[in-house]
């Protein structure tokens, strides 16, 4: 892994891995299904670690939760690469949208105090 911890670097690293180890990208539809599977694994851990469900066997920890979140990120990066999305630029736009839209909204929400 490179020392550059940017989304652009991660997109490049995933693309290099796909081309050298992974043979090729799965189709966009397959990767969308895989993304949903990975998100489901995060949800399952969250329900057991922070919700009311109990573990069926050995309890998982934050390290496993981190790995599952990283799996979500990997597949999301694959989809971004496949569809030509620059995640750094898209994330910057998303943060600007949230900042503009929610500047006072959350401060004014009595449920959050």
PDB file of C-alpha atoms in Angstrom:
ATOM      1  CA  UNK A   1       0.000   0.000   0.000  1.00  0.00           C
ATOM      2  CA  UNK A   2       1.263   3.421  -0.854  1.00  0.00           C
ATOM      3  CA  UNK A   3       1.907   6.047   1.785  1.00  0.00           C
ATOM      4  CA  UNK A   4      -0.627   8.369   0.148  1.00  0.00           C
ATOM      5  CA  UNK A   5      -3.877   8.001   2.078  1.00  0.00           C
ATOM      6  CA  UNK A   6      -6.181   9.797  -0.330  1.00  0.00           C
ATOM      7  CA  UNK A   7      -9.245   8.464  -2.064  1.00  0.00           C
ATOM      8  CA  UNK A   8      -7.444   8.952  -5.379  1.00  0.00           C
ATOM      9  CA  UNK A   9      -4.558   6.807  -4.130  1.00  0.00           C
ATOM     10  CA  UNK A  10      -6.977   4.142  -2.928  1.00  0.00           C
ATOM     11  CA  UNK A  11      -8.720   4.157  -6.314  1.00  0.00           C
ATOM     12  CA  UNK A  12      -5.371   3.689  -8.024  1.00  0.00           C
ATOM     13  CA  UNK A  13      -4.311   0.959  -5.577  1.00  0.00           C
ATOM     14  CA  UNK A  14      -7.543  -0.994  -6.087  1.00  0.00           C
ATOM     15  CA  UNK A  15      -7.227  -0.679  -9.866  1.00  0.00           C
ATOM     16  CA  UNK A  16      -3.647  -1.968  -9.723  1.00  0.00           C
ATOM     17  CA  UNK A  17      -4.741  -4.890  -7.530  1.00  0.00           C
ATOM     18  CA  UNK A  18      -7.582  -5.766  -9.889  1.00  0.00           C
ATOM     19  CA  UNK A  19      -5.232  -5.737 -12.900  1.00  0.00           C
ATOM     20  CA  UNK A  20      -2.458  -7.773 -11.222  1.00  0.00           C
ATOM     21  CA  UNK A  21      -4.275 -10.103  -8.822  1.00  0.00           C
ATOM     22  CA  UNK A  22      -7.983  -9.943  -9.469  1.00  0.00           C
ATOM     23  CA  UNK A  23      -7.767 -10.621 -13.237  1.00  0.00           C
ATOM     24  CA  UNK A  24     -10.603  -8.165 -14.061  1.00  0.00           C
ATOM     25  CA  UNK A  25     -13.421  -6.234 -12.469  1.00  0.00           C
ATOM     26  CA  UNK A  26     -16.672  -8.080 -11.907  1.00  0.00           C
ATOM     27  CA  UNK A  27     -19.537  -6.495 -13.824  1.00  0.00           C
ATOM     28  CA  UNK A  28     -21.065  -3.374 -12.326  1.00  0.00           C
ATOM     29  CA  UNK A  29     -24.238  -5.268 -11.464  1.00  0.00           C
ATOM     30  CA  UNK A  30     -22.283  -8.061  -9.781  1.00  0.00           C
ATOM     31  CA  UNK A  31     -20.257  -5.539  -7.805  1.00  0.00           C
ATOM     32  CA  UNK A  32     -23.459  -3.778  -6.756  1.00  0.00           C
ATOM     33  CA  UNK A  33     -24.750  -7.093  -5.390  1.00  0.00           C
ATOM     34  CA  UNK A  34     -21.395  -7.738  -3.672  1.00  0.00           C
ATOM     35  CA  UNK A  35     -21.566  -4.248  -2.142  1.00  0.00           C
ATOM     36  CA  UNK A  36     -24.985  -5.050  -0.697  1.00  0.00           C
ATOM     37  CA  UNK A  37     -23.614  -8.317   0.732  1.00  0.00           C
ATOM     38  CA  UNK A  38     -20.745  -6.450   2.387  1.00  0.00           C
ATOM     39  CA  UNK A  39     -23.040  -3.762   3.791  1.00  0.00           C
ATOM     40  CA  UNK A  40     -25.216  -6.565   5.170  1.00  0.00           C
ATOM     41  CA  UNK A  41     -22.192  -8.007   6.977  1.00  0.00           C
ATOM     42  CA  UNK A  42     -21.520  -4.611   8.564  1.00  0.00           C
ATOM     43  CA  UNK A  43     -25.192  -4.372   9.560  1.00  0.00           C
ATOM     44  CA  UNK A  44     -25.119  -7.839  11.099  1.00  0.00           C
ATOM     45  CA  UNK A  45     -22.085  -6.985  13.222  1.00  0.00           C
ATOM     46  CA  UNK A  46     -23.572  -3.643  14.269  1.00  0.00           C
ATOM     47  CA  UNK A  47     -26.810  -5.359  15.340  1.00  0.00           C
ATOM     48  CA  UNK A  48     -24.846  -7.759  17.505  1.00  0.00           C
ATOM     49  CA  UNK A  49     -22.242  -5.353  18.870  1.00  0.00           C
ATOM     50  CA  UNK A  50     -24.492  -2.327  19.510  1.00  0.00           C
ATOM     51  CA  UNK A  51     -28.041  -3.591  19.073  1.00  0.00           C
ATOM     52  CA  UNK A  52     -30.213  -6.132  20.765  1.00  0.00           C
ATOM     53  CA  UNK A  53     -29.082  -9.237  18.899  1.00  0.00           C
ATOM     54  CA  UNK A  54     -26.582 -11.627  20.415  1.00  0.00           C
ATOM     55  CA  UNK A  55     -23.705 -13.400  18.737  1.00  0.00           C
ATOM     56  CA  UNK A  56     -24.330 -17.002  17.728  1.00  0.00           C
ATOM     57  CA  UNK A  57     -20.763 -18.044  18.463  1.00  0.00           C
ATOM     58  CA  UNK A  58     -17.637 -16.170  19.374  1.00  0.00           C
ATOM     59  CA  UNK A  59     -18.174 -12.451  19.718  1.00  0.00           C
ATOM     60  CA  UNK A  60     -16.535 -10.278  17.086  1.00  0.00           C
ATOM     61  CA  UNK A  61     -14.673  -7.127  17.908  1.00  0.00           C
ATOM     62  CA  UNK A  62     -13.949  -3.730  16.434  1.00  0.00           C
ATOM     63  CA  UNK A  63     -11.117  -5.207  14.378  1.00  0.00           C
ATOM     64  CA  UNK A  64     -13.569  -7.452  12.520  1.00  0.00           C
ATOM     65  CA  UNK A  65     -15.997  -4.555  12.152  1.00  0.00           C
ATOM     66  CA  UNK A  66     -13.175  -2.511  10.641  1.00  0.00           C
ATOM     67  CA  UNK A  67     -12.393  -5.281   8.170  1.00  0.00           C
ATOM     68  CA  UNK A  68     -16.032  -5.471   7.107  1.00  0.00           C
ATOM     69  CA  UNK A  69     -16.148  -1.695   6.631  1.00  0.00           C
ATOM     70  CA  UNK A  70     -12.944  -1.912   4.585  1.00  0.00           C
ATOM     71  CA  UNK A  71     -14.590  -4.583   2.415  1.00  0.00           C
ATOM     72  CA  UNK A  72     -17.449  -2.142   1.753  1.00  0.00           C
ATOM     73  CA  UNK A  73     -14.930   0.548   0.824  1.00  0.00           C
ATOM     74  CA  UNK A  74     -13.041  -1.799  -1.507  1.00  0.00           C
ATOM     75  CA  UNK A  75     -16.146  -2.735  -3.488  1.00  0.00           C
ATOM     76  CA  UNK A  76     -17.357   0.873  -3.543  1.00  0.00           C
ATOM     77  CA  UNK A  77     -13.977   1.889  -4.962  1.00  0.00           C
ATOM     78  CA  UNK A  78     -14.282  -0.850  -7.589  1.00  0.00           C
ATOM     79  CA  UNK A  79     -17.638   0.579  -8.645  1.00  0.00           C
ATOM     80  CA  UNK A  80     -16.237   4.112  -8.727  1.00  0.00           C
ATOM     81  CA  UNK A  81     -13.352   2.959 -10.915  1.00  0.00           C
ATOM     82  CA  UNK A  82     -15.683   1.085 -13.242  1.00  0.00           C
ATOM     83  CA  UNK A  83     -18.063   3.993 -13.665  1.00  0.00           C
ATOM     84  CA  UNK A  84     -15.459   6.764 -13.914  1.00  0.00           C
ATOM     85  CA  UNK A  85     -16.326   8.437 -10.611  1.00  0.00           C
ATOM     86  CA  UNK A  86     -13.593  10.494  -8.954  1.00  0.00           C
ATOM     87  CA  UNK A  87     -14.367   9.793  -5.300  1.00  0.00           C
ATOM     88  CA  UNK A  88     -12.304  12.705  -3.980  1.00  0.00           C
ATOM     89  CA  UNK A  89     -14.198  15.192  -6.118  1.00  0.00           C
ATOM     90  CA  UNK A  90     -17.555  13.546  -5.375  1.00  0.00           C
ATOM     91  CA  UNK A  91     -16.857  13.461  -1.629  1.00  0.00           C
ATOM     92  CA  UNK A  92     -15.866  17.148  -1.631  1.00  0.00           C
ATOM     93  CA  UNK A  93     -19.133  18.013  -3.385  1.00  0.00           C
ATOM     94  CA  UNK A  94     -21.119  15.871  -0.944  1.00  0.00           C
ATOM     95  CA  UNK A  95     -19.523  17.578   2.069  1.00  0.00           C
ATOM     96  CA  UNK A  96     -20.226  21.003   0.602  1.00  0.00           C
ATOM     97  CA  UNK A  97     -23.858  20.005  -0.007  1.00  0.00           C
ATOM     98  CA  UNK A  98     -24.255  18.768   3.562  1.00  0.00           C
ATOM     99  CA  UNK A  99     -22.555  21.824   5.015  1.00  0.00           C
ATOM    100  CA  UNK A 100     -24.769  24.208   3.048  1.00  0.00           C
ATOM    101  CA  UNK A 101     -27.993  22.267   3.586  1.00  0.00           C
ATOM    102  CA  UNK A 102     -27.472  21.355   7.232  1.00  0.00           C
ATOM    103  CA  UNK A 103     -25.605  24.408   8.535  1.00  0.00           C
ATOM    104  CA  UNK A 104     -28.392  25.247  11.022  1.00  0.00           C
ATOM    105  CA  UNK A 105     -30.642  22.218  10.673  1.00  0.00           C
ATOM    106  CA  UNK A 106     -28.885  19.989  13.203  1.00  0.00           C
ATOM    107  CA  UNK A 107     -28.213  22.788  15.696  1.00  0.00           C
ATOM    108  CA  UNK A 108     -31.930  23.591  15.650  1.00  0.00           C
ATOM    109  CA  UNK A 109     -33.005  19.978  16.160  1.00  0.00           C
ATOM    110  CA  UNK A 110     -34.093  19.514  19.803  1.00  0.00           C
ATOM    111  CA  UNK A 111     -33.666  15.750  19.409  1.00  0.00           C
ATOM    112  CA  UNK A 112     -29.891  16.271  19.115  1.00  0.00           C
ATOM    113  CA  UNK A 113     -29.409  18.306  22.300  1.00  0.00           C
TER     114      UNK A 113
END
